[in-house]
Amino acid sequence: MSQQYPALLIIVPLLSALLISITGWINKRLCFPIAVAALAVSAYSCIGLLLRVVDEGVIVYRLGGWDPPMGIAYYVDHLNALVLVVVSVVALINLIGSKKSIELEMPGKTAPFYALYVLQVTGLLGVVVTGDAFNLYVLLEITALSGYAMLAMGDDRAPLSTLNYLYIGTIGACFYLLGVGYLYIVTGSLNMVDIANILPPLYESKAVLAAFIICLVGVWLKMAFFPLHAWLPNAYTHAPSAASSLIAPLVTKVMIYVMIRLILTVFTPEFTFNILAISEPIVWLAVVAIFMGAILALAERNLKKMLTYIIVAEVGYMVGGAWLGNRLGMTGAILHIVNDALMTLCAFMVVSNVAYKLKGYAFDDLKGLFRKMPFTMGAFVVAALSMIGVPPTCGFFSKWYLISGAIQSGQYAFMVALLFSSLVNVVLFFRVIEICFYEPFSDHHGHGHDHHAEPMAEAPVSMLVPLYVVAGGLILVGIYTSDIVNYVIEFAIPKSIL
Amino acid sequence: MGDLLQIIVAKYNYWIYITLMMIGLYAMIGKNNLVKKIVGMSIFQTAIILFYVSIGVKKGATIPILEHGHGEHGHSAAALIVHAVDYVNPLPHVLMLTAIVVGVATLGVALALAIKVHNRFNTLEEDEILAQIREK
């Protein structure tokens, strides 16, 4: 059984997505349990796989018994085992927490939504687990297409902003495909490890350079790396709560994983950091991304849109960290994939609780929210502290690694950008908390009725419990950071990176 | 000048795919109508499909089907040796079957979204839609 984990974690959700869409015709109430069961099997397999990888090292799974490079192989090493666990656990918790919100926001469309949700998770897990460059493209598009469909189920503006995302997302995926084409021309292989073995004598080739740059730009488009981020804020803001709290934490993070995989496995650090001298300009781009994300977030007066700009800044953190070219920076980037997925999930689950009760998340709607929804706002404070980077929440530790990496490689601009962004996050979140705490709730009463205590109208328990699991996770991951780094991330980074 | 011409003629498949790609990209960036943008997107994807198909081609090679395959006995071992040089590379074409499916799915989703936009705003011109959003 445990031998089949790499296949199970894809096959089970894929088949259940079909099953859910069929079941939707018969009995809509069965869809949710099937979806939860499928994602639970995936999460179980992912965790089992991570434990096996920590014990035994890299696992190669040959689909259908065909040997690579002819067959498609799934490579599971420390890097993607960790990301697999993050993806599957985040998707499962969010699904459990979003049931009520899905039923409220999309009555009558729950069955297709669950099917798309599970399909999206299939795609994300597939992108992470696969060891084949073309297979990755196909799974990328499965992720993207199911994502478009879910995002477009939101409010009036959702179809237009999703269509804009679709244009950009398609360009991104096509660029990646084109880059893989060039790699195929020079190496004759699509298997990542095989490509890495064939490439070294060809490092000087212009085609390899073109392949790398084109793939990189494609992946950047998909992860919304500034200045290629324009599609992200609108697409995520107008989406249904359950869709944005799945897609916002995971899709950008999985794309960061793909970038790191390209750097570490396909093109090897030797090529990316030593032969191509482009690390420095990319770190500068990341600096600009962090500054612009922070500044654009400051200009927003809408909680959800503000969070989307914070994602743009966080993408800058991870790209910059990965391109510092040293061990600390790479550790920080990989650790931040885990942490940022959890932080973003926590923040967006808060937004979905708020949307469940208030029907709006502009700052003016949030007045007096602490009295109205004390538990939800408690979790929001934890997420805010983590995004600012206050110990013992996990956000502190990855930022610490990133800053140490920046100092070690002498990229002081990147360090300044990280500190600046932390300060801006302080302003952003305390502004929200101030509005929620001090300003009276002004729904129908106006300001004259302050002495009337607002009745508490908290989100249902089924939404609060998963939210608190995530908020607790933020602190737990923070406390166990050293274990994650020593047992997993340390082995994920090749020895050649110092 | 002669050198440049030679470069263009020798690698004409690349020039064709790049030209098509740029036409598609122009339509996606420059056009105002949402469906025209979708058409541009489709051209963009097709350009890459053409690129892949063209890299599998070899001069003087034939379709990759073995004439003396299963079921024929009595041949000497020499007759069964396959000369890979004689056949075009089928792998890029097979990959593109998948890419075509992806392209069709993307096109379908894009058109469905365009219908939803049209239902809501009664137009497909992007500037008119943005004006309607701003009015609210």
XYZ file of C-alpha atoms in Angstrom:
634
model
C 0.000 0.000 0.000
C 2.616 2.496 1.027
C 4.489 1.663 -2.186
C 1.623 3.172 -4.142
C 1.384 6.509 -2.291
C 2.706 8.614 -5.201
C 0.001 7.230 -7.523
C -2.760 7.246 -4.922
C -2.403 10.901 -4.097
C -3.227 11.764 -7.716
C -5.595 8.990 -8.766
C -7.958 9.180 -5.799
C -8.863 12.880 -6.157
C -8.916 12.618 -9.963
C -11.465 9.793 -9.942
C -13.456 11.387 -7.132
C -13.768 14.588 -9.157
C -15.559 12.512 -11.804
C -17.571 10.686 -9.154
C -18.634 13.953 -7.539
C -19.910 15.426 -10.772
C -21.946 12.245 -11.413
C -23.194 12.086 -7.811
C -24.288 15.710 -8.109
C -27.069 14.582 -10.449
C -28.362 12.040 -7.960
C -27.871 13.404 -4.490
C -26.129 16.704 -3.843
C -25.586 15.985 -0.171
C -23.160 13.149 -0.952
C -20.732 15.407 -2.803
C -19.170 17.000 0.242
C -18.335 13.729 2.072
C -16.819 12.271 -1.118
C -14.651 15.352 -1.595
C -13.488 15.280 2.021
C -12.746 11.564 1.842
C -10.749 11.956 -1.379
C -8.664 14.808 -0.020
C -8.178 12.963 3.261
C -6.743 9.978 1.362
C -4.450 12.372 -0.508
C -3.331 14.083 2.662
C -2.717 10.718 4.331
C -0.643 9.525 1.367
C 1.330 12.774 1.302
C 2.156 12.610 4.982
C 3.092 8.931 4.656
C 5.267 9.811 1.698
C 7.041 12.588 3.609
C 7.779 10.206 6.484
C 9.111 7.595 4.046
C 11.278 10.153 2.273
C 12.717 11.345 5.583
C 13.499 7.707 6.444
C 14.681 6.306 3.126
C 15.580 9.205 0.853
C 14.387 9.856 -2.694
C 11.537 7.699 -3.998
C 11.136 7.047 -7.713
C 7.727 5.776 -8.792
C 7.478 4.421 -12.338
C 3.965 4.817 -13.679
C 2.876 1.576 -15.363
C 6.322 0.118 -14.704
C 7.914 1.952 -17.646
C 11.456 3.011 -16.974
C 12.424 6.647 -17.380
C 13.279 8.361 -19.682
C 10.703 6.518 -21.850
C 8.030 6.275 -19.192
C 6.800 8.989 -16.888
C 8.300 8.814 -13.429
C 7.265 10.535 -10.243
C 10.261 11.698 -8.250
C 9.611 12.401 -4.620
C 12.467 13.979 -2.719
C 12.526 16.100 0.432
C 11.553 19.249 -1.433
C 8.372 18.062 -3.063
C 7.344 15.743 -0.240
C 7.174 18.824 1.972
C 5.222 20.848 -0.591
C 2.868 17.887 -1.170
C 2.004 17.785 2.515
C 1.374 21.535 2.556
C -0.858 21.431 -0.531
C -2.941 18.461 0.554
C -3.380 19.568 4.164
C -4.238 23.175 3.260
C -6.783 21.976 0.685
C -8.384 19.549 3.143
C -8.693 22.046 6.005
C -10.047 24.727 3.714
C -12.620 22.352 2.230
C -13.907 21.357 5.667
C -14.048 24.988 6.763
C -15.776 26.255 3.629
C -18.831 23.986 3.477
C -21.282 26.577 4.838
C -19.743 29.372 2.833
C -20.003 27.359 -0.403
C -23.655 26.555 0.307
C -24.404 30.216 1.016
C -22.524 31.768 -1.897
C -23.231 29.189 -4.602
C -26.592 27.582 -3.911
C -27.394 25.010 -6.578
C -23.812 24.923 -7.839
C -22.244 23.058 -4.943
C -21.707 19.776 -6.795
C -19.761 21.288 -9.726
C -17.829 23.427 -7.273
C -16.714 20.415 -5.219
C -15.745 18.583 -8.410
C -13.650 21.545 -9.573
C -12.149 21.936 -6.126
C -10.946 18.338 -6.038
C -9.741 18.580 -9.642
C -7.749 21.686 -8.790
C -6.074 19.886 -5.893
C -5.303 16.958 -8.233
C -3.583 19.353 -10.604
C -1.588 21.047 -7.863
C -0.439 17.752 -6.353
C 0.434 16.471 -9.822
C 2.537 19.533 -10.620
C 4.461 18.958 -7.416
C 4.944 15.196 -7.664
C 5.786 14.767 -11.337
C 9.312 14.295 -12.624
C 8.444 14.935 -16.254
C 8.631 18.400 -17.765
C 5.758 17.966 -20.231
C 3.560 16.203 -17.700
C 4.052 19.254 -15.526
C 2.632 21.481 -18.283
C -0.510 19.355 -18.607
C -1.110 19.316 -14.862
C -0.434 23.047 -14.743
C -3.251 23.577 -17.195
C -5.574 21.248 -15.274
C -4.920 23.404 -12.231
C -5.419 26.603 -14.159
C -8.607 25.566 -15.963
C -10.364 24.313 -12.849
C -9.155 27.479 -11.115
C -10.683 29.730 -13.800
C -14.011 27.971 -13.472
C -14.041 28.350 -9.692
C -12.892 31.968 -9.671
C -15.568 32.923 -12.200
C -18.354 31.760 -9.864
C -17.882 34.894 -7.756
C -19.603 38.274 -7.927
C -20.612 40.332 -10.994
C -17.109 41.291 -11.970
C -15.655 37.818 -11.484
C -16.084 36.582 -15.099
C -14.247 39.586 -16.544
C -11.355 39.493 -14.094
C -11.117 35.718 -14.532
C -11.034 36.140 -18.302
C -8.095 38.516 -17.889
C -6.414 35.930 -15.676
C -7.100 33.296 -18.335
C -5.327 35.329 -21.039
C -2.257 35.850 -18.878
C -2.304 32.329 -17.454
C -2.428 30.855 -20.965
C 0.509 32.983 -22.081
C 2.419 31.814 -19.011
C 1.709 28.138 -19.630
C 2.528 28.495 -23.352
C 5.868 30.110 -22.515
C 6.665 27.227 -20.219
C 5.712 24.776 -22.979
C 7.905 26.647 -25.451
C 10.846 26.506 -23.055
C 10.345 22.761 -22.647
C 10.318 22.510 -26.456
C 13.758 24.112 -26.656
C 15.010 21.798 -23.928
C 13.648 18.863 -25.902
C 15.441 20.052 -29.043
C 18.822 20.102 -27.327
C 18.484 17.079 -25.029
C 15.883 14.815 -26.654
C 14.398 14.096 -23.264
C 11.527 15.310 -21.128
C 12.477 13.603 -17.894
C 13.827 16.209 -15.470
C 16.649 14.106 -14.044
C 17.577 12.869 -17.495
C 17.681 16.443 -18.817
C 19.886 17.462 -15.909
C 22.312 14.637 -16.773
C 22.469 15.508 -20.480
C 22.767 19.274 -20.071
C 26.248 19.909 -18.567
C 28.221 19.822 -21.873
C 25.578 22.098 -23.419
C 25.601 24.834 -20.781
C 27.119 27.336 -23.213
C 24.423 26.687 -25.828
C 22.155 29.602 -26.688
C 19.177 27.244 -26.960
C 19.585 26.162 -23.341
C 19.757 29.785 -22.302
C 16.607 30.559 -24.282
C 14.855 27.529 -22.768
C 15.719 28.633 -19.261
C 14.662 32.247 -19.711
C 11.403 31.360 -21.478
C 10.462 28.771 -18.834
C 11.307 31.217 -16.099
C 9.179 34.018 -17.563
C 6.285 31.592 -18.036
C 6.481 30.508 -14.414
C 6.759 34.129 -13.259
C 3.593 35.001 -15.163
C 1.801 32.189 -13.384
C 3.068 33.144 -9.930
C 2.245 36.863 -10.366
C 5.803 38.080 -9.870
C 5.824 41.878 -10.160
C 5.505 43.406 -12.826
C 3.603 40.380 -14.180
C 1.111 40.455 -11.308
C -1.682 42.557 -12.822
C -4.145 39.675 -13.147
C -3.977 38.519 -9.543
C -5.684 41.129 -7.322
C -8.943 41.361 -9.255
C -9.199 37.661 -10.002
C -8.812 36.743 -6.332
C -10.897 39.588 -4.916
C -14.053 38.905 -6.901
C -13.884 35.127 -6.503
C -16.092 33.150 -4.116
C -14.571 32.945 -0.621
C -13.960 29.199 -0.737
C -12.207 29.426 -4.106
C -9.958 32.318 -3.140
C -8.984 30.676 0.136
C -7.921 27.572 -1.828
C -6.239 29.294 -4.762
C -4.585 32.226 -3.007
C -2.478 30.141 -0.615
C -1.620 27.342 -3.023
C -1.291 28.307 -6.683
C 1.403 30.975 -6.316
C 3.303 28.798 -3.841
C 3.236 25.773 -6.139
C 4.599 27.964 -8.933
C 7.439 29.038 -6.649
C 8.091 25.338 -6.107
C 8.237 24.838 -9.897
C 10.767 27.665 -10.159
C 12.918 26.154 -7.415
C 12.634 22.735 -9.105
C 13.839 24.254 -12.375
C 16.739 25.928 -10.604
C 17.783 22.959 -8.476
C 16.975 19.866 -10.513
C 16.500 20.614 -14.194
C 19.150 23.252 -14.753
C 21.207 22.555 -11.606
C 22.559 25.316 -9.313
C 25.897 25.169 -11.154
C 24.206 26.522 -14.302
C 21.751 28.928 -12.704
C 24.072 30.607 -10.246
C 27.555 30.256 -11.740
C 27.230 30.202 -15.517
C 24.265 32.539 -15.881
C 25.100 35.743 -14.103
C 21.532 36.875 -13.668
C 20.994 36.362 -9.945
C 21.613 39.960 -9.053
C 19.101 41.568 -11.438
C 16.464 39.034 -10.366
C 17.018 39.809 -6.699
C 16.612 43.479 -7.603
C 13.356 42.635 -9.384
C 12.259 40.871 -6.208
C 13.133 44.001 -4.221
C 10.921 46.054 -6.527
C 8.162 43.430 -6.233
C 8.242 43.611 -2.442
C 8.190 47.424 -2.388
C 5.410 47.686 -4.959
C 3.313 44.965 -3.329
C 3.579 46.738 0.003
C 2.794 50.180 -1.416
C -0.154 48.966 -3.490
C -1.512 47.158 -0.420
C -1.309 50.416 1.548
C -3.488 52.133 -1.039
C -6.333 49.602 -0.681
C -9.433 50.166 1.406
C -10.731 46.637 1.027
C -9.535 43.804 3.250
C -9.517 41.070 0.612
C -7.833 43.190 -2.039
C -5.234 44.336 0.479
C -4.403 40.691 1.174
C -3.998 39.985 -2.552
C -1.352 42.709 -2.797
C 0.398 41.225 0.208
C 0.580 37.977 -1.802
C 2.353 39.916 -4.571
C 4.912 41.114 -2.014
C 5.302 37.610 -0.550
C 6.013 36.190 -4.010
C 8.849 38.721 -4.125
C 10.201 37.328 -0.831
C 10.376 33.803 -2.174
C 11.752 34.621 -5.634
C 14.394 36.843 -4.065
C 15.288 34.228 -1.454
C 15.636 31.487 -4.062
C 17.861 33.653 -6.247
C 20.209 34.791 -3.485
C 22.164 31.684 -4.411
C 23.111 30.639 -0.915
C 21.865 27.992 1.458
C 20.225 30.353 3.931
C 18.269 32.148 1.246
C 17.101 28.913 -0.366
C 16.110 27.515 3.046
C 14.185 30.700 3.710
C 12.405 30.485 0.364
C 11.377 26.839 0.858
C 10.332 27.439 4.461
C 8.358 30.456 3.344
C 6.410 28.288 0.882
C 5.124 26.353 3.891
C 4.596 29.372 6.108
C 3.066 31.637 3.524
C 0.600 28.938 2.450
C -0.578 28.656 6.067
C -0.621 32.413 6.737
C -2.494 33.206 3.550
C -4.918 30.371 4.242
C -5.579 31.721 7.748
C -6.126 35.281 6.495
C -8.410 34.221 3.651
C -10.436 31.914 5.906
C -11.004 34.927 8.150
C -12.190 36.849 5.092
C -14.550 34.028 4.196
C -15.990 34.030 7.744
C -16.442 37.796 7.542
C -18.086 37.477 4.135
C -20.395 34.820 5.561
C -21.802 37.273 8.102
C -21.292 40.725 6.600
C -21.579 40.432 2.791
C -18.687 42.812 2.357
C -15.102 43.323 3.371
C -14.408 46.959 2.583
C -12.852 48.675 5.600
C -16.072 50.574 6.318
C -17.958 47.303 6.696
C -15.551 46.042 9.319
C -16.305 48.566 12.062
C -16.947 47.013 15.440
C -16.111 43.565 14.170
C -14.210 42.529 17.292
C -17.386 42.718 19.307
C -19.415 41.019 16.631
C -17.028 38.211 15.698
C -14.441 37.953 18.489
C -13.225 34.445 17.637
C -12.741 35.118 13.944
C -10.848 38.292 14.710
C -8.701 36.428 17.236
C -7.490 34.168 14.430
C -7.003 37.235 12.251
C -4.638 38.693 14.840
C -2.568 35.487 14.762
C -2.402 35.616 10.954
C -1.470 39.302 11.106
C 1.316 38.675 13.626
C 2.665 35.904 11.442
C 2.619 38.043 8.298
C 4.365 40.833 10.175
C 6.866 38.298 11.465
C 6.486 38.250 15.235
C 7.928 35.191 17.003
C 6.815 32.520 17.843
C 4.566 32.557 14.764
C 6.115 30.887 11.738
C 6.382 34.053 9.629
C 9.256 35.240 11.800
C 11.488 32.259 11.122
C 11.348 32.227 7.339
C 11.902 35.970 7.284
C 14.885 35.455 9.574
C 16.414 32.952 7.155
C 15.744 35.246 4.210
C 17.330 38.236 5.925
C 20.357 36.184 7.035
C 20.730 34.950 3.468
C 20.561 38.507 2.145
C 23.280 39.619 4.559
C 25.467 36.616 3.737
C 25.379 37.331 0.011
C 25.686 41.072 0.491
C 22.286 41.901 -1.037
C 21.449 44.650 1.411
C 18.693 46.056 -0.788
C 16.807 42.787 -0.373
C 17.244 42.968 3.382
C 15.926 46.531 3.419
C 12.959 45.482 1.286
C 12.100 42.668 3.715
C 12.262 44.991 6.706
C 10.285 47.678 4.880
C 7.600 45.166 3.968
C 7.390 43.986 7.587
C 6.911 47.563 8.731
C 4.235 48.152 6.102
C 2.510 44.957 7.243
C 2.467 46.363 10.776
C 0.702 49.472 9.485
C -1.679 47.491 7.285
C -2.814 45.030 9.905
C -2.989 47.420 12.821
C -5.070 49.762 10.701
C -7.548 46.924 10.140
C -7.445 45.878 13.780
C -7.989 49.465 14.895
C -11.043 49.838 12.674
C -12.437 46.537 13.906
C -11.743 47.224 17.552
C -12.333 50.900 18.224
C -14.824 52.093 15.677
C -18.420 51.292 16.542
C -20.424 48.960 14.368
C -22.499 51.191 12.129
C -24.820 48.943 10.215
C -28.211 50.516 10.916
C -27.746 52.462 14.113
C -25.220 55.122 13.252
C -22.767 56.542 15.738
C -25.222 57.674 18.396
C -25.877 54.228 19.783
C -22.440 53.277 21.019
C -23.685 52.208 24.420
C -25.813 49.482 22.845
C -23.545 46.483 22.872
C -23.710 44.835 19.457
C -25.024 41.301 19.678
C -22.410 38.714 18.928
C -22.943 37.137 15.521
C -20.081 34.712 15.141
C -19.553 32.440 12.157
C -20.731 28.828 12.634
C -18.559 26.440 14.626
C -17.852 24.352 11.515
C -16.020 27.354 10.068
C -14.325 28.407 13.295
C -12.752 25.063 14.225
C -10.746 24.688 10.965
C -9.766 28.348 11.260
C -8.349 27.727 14.703
C -6.581 24.583 13.524
C -4.762 26.758 10.984
C -4.079 29.532 13.501
C -2.657 26.915 15.887
C -0.667 25.508 12.984
C 0.961 28.901 12.446
C 2.355 28.796 15.968
C 3.185 25.063 15.914
C 5.096 25.333 12.631
C 6.928 28.289 14.152
C 7.929 26.265 17.206
C 9.018 23.234 15.173
C 10.847 25.268 12.507
C 14.233 23.846 13.453
C 12.932 20.281 12.958
C 11.473 21.111 9.552
C 14.748 22.711 8.504
C 17.047 20.024 9.922
C 15.149 16.914 8.818
C 13.575 18.062 5.552
C 14.780 21.285 3.966
C 18.441 20.586 4.719
C 18.221 17.536 2.418
C 16.121 19.312 -0.194
C 18.950 21.649 -1.154
C 21.888 20.148 -3.055
C 25.256 20.122 -1.318
C 26.747 22.401 -3.969
C 24.841 25.404 -2.617
C 26.772 26.757 0.350
C 22.145 40.756 -46.532
C 22.751 37.388 -48.172
C 23.667 35.894 -44.800
C 20.523 37.230 -43.202
C 18.387 35.788 -45.986
C 20.103 32.466 -45.555
C 19.398 32.480 -41.833
C 15.749 33.229 -42.471
C 15.328 30.589 -45.172
C 17.243 27.873 -43.336
C 15.183 28.218 -40.175
C 11.927 29.260 -41.787
C 9.790 27.126 -39.437
C 11.002 29.154 -36.467
C 10.265 32.418 -38.232
C 6.750 31.280 -39.051
C 5.993 30.234 -35.498
C 7.444 33.435 -34.046
C 5.432 35.562 -36.474
C 2.240 33.713 -35.588
C 2.998 34.001 -31.900
C 3.500 37.737 -32.182
C 0.250 38.116 -34.137
C -1.537 36.279 -31.348
C 0.180 38.302 -28.661
C -0.685 41.540 -30.464
C -4.342 40.552 -30.625
C -4.373 39.731 -26.919
C -2.771 43.024 -25.937
C -4.009 45.426 -28.574
C -7.590 44.367 -29.288
C -10.498 45.775 -27.374
C -13.037 43.059 -28.075
C -12.927 40.118 -25.680
C -13.620 37.514 -28.379
C -10.862 38.932 -30.586
C -8.530 38.514 -27.637
C -9.650 34.905 -27.318
C -8.922 34.394 -31.033
C -5.477 35.874 -30.434
C -4.949 33.453 -27.573
C -5.869 30.555 -29.835
C -3.404 31.724 -32.515
C -0.736 32.010 -29.823
C -1.299 28.432 -28.686
C -1.425 27.117 -32.246
C 1.909 28.767 -33.013
C 3.547 26.700 -30.305
C 1.854 23.554 -31.581
C 3.316 24.272 -35.043
C 6.725 24.792 -33.479
C 6.606 21.374 -31.829
C 5.327 19.647 -34.944
C 8.056 21.211 -37.067
C 10.874 20.046 -34.788
C 9.927 16.387 -35.281
C 10.446 16.595 -39.054
C 13.474 15.116 -40.820
C 14.488 15.398 -44.453
C 13.912 12.186 -46.372
C 12.338 10.378 -43.458
C 9.036 8.575 -43.476
C 6.136 8.166 -41.083
C 7.126 6.291 -37.931
C 5.282 3.032 -38.576
C 7.279 -0.211 -38.724
C 6.290 -2.160 -41.818
C 7.639 -5.475 -40.594
C 6.129 -5.461 -37.177
C 4.480 -8.226 -35.233
C 3.238 -11.431 -36.734
C 5.787 -11.817 -39.529
C 8.183 -14.657 -39.079
C 11.022 -16.000 -41.072
C 12.868 -12.750 -41.589
C 16.527 -12.593 -40.915
C 17.648 -10.562 -37.928
C 19.120 -7.907 -40.194
C 15.729 -7.116 -41.698
C 14.314 -6.441 -38.264
C 16.808 -3.761 -37.334
C 15.105 -0.390 -37.156
C 17.019 2.595 -38.453
C 15.744 5.498 -36.399
C 17.194 7.902 -38.971
C 14.623 6.803 -41.519
C 11.648 7.893 -39.466
C 10.408 11.287 -38.292
C 10.320 11.750 -34.557
C 6.758 10.973 -33.448
C 7.106 12.176 -29.856
C 6.553 15.926 -30.433
C 3.410 15.111 -32.416
C 2.096 12.925 -29.637
C 2.797 15.654 -27.115
C 0.884 18.097 -29.258
C -2.201 15.893 -29.212
C -2.330 16.616 -25.505
C -1.567 20.293 -26.053
C -4.397 20.518 -28.592
C -6.789 19.071 -26.023
C -5.579 21.613 -23.483
C -6.002 24.373 -26.061
C -9.568 23.322 -26.853
C -10.438 23.207 -23.158
C -8.954 26.655 -22.596
C -10.855 28.021 -25.580
C -14.080 26.522 -24.256
C -13.632 28.012 -20.797
C -12.693 31.383 -22.294
C -15.771 31.483 -24.523
C -17.998 30.444 -21.621
C -16.587 33.302 -19.574
C -17.142 35.691 -22.488
C -20.799 34.608 -22.585
C -21.104 35.297 -18.851
C -19.541 38.721 -19.318
C -21.923 39.450 -22.187
C -24.937 38.388 -20.129
C -23.937 40.749 -17.382
C -22.794 43.823 -19.349
C -24.502 43.353 -22.738
C -21.294 44.099 -24.590
C -17.956 42.495 -25.326
C -15.977 45.711 -25.832
C -13.606 46.022 -22.904
C -13.667 49.828 -22.678
C -17.476 49.869 -22.533
C -17.456 47.247 -19.782
C -14.889 49.188 -17.769
C -16.969 52.350 -18.209
C -20.016 50.506 -16.857
C -18.015 49.272 -13.856
C -16.738 52.771 -13.149
C -20.234 54.256 -13.270
C -21.436 52.112 -10.377
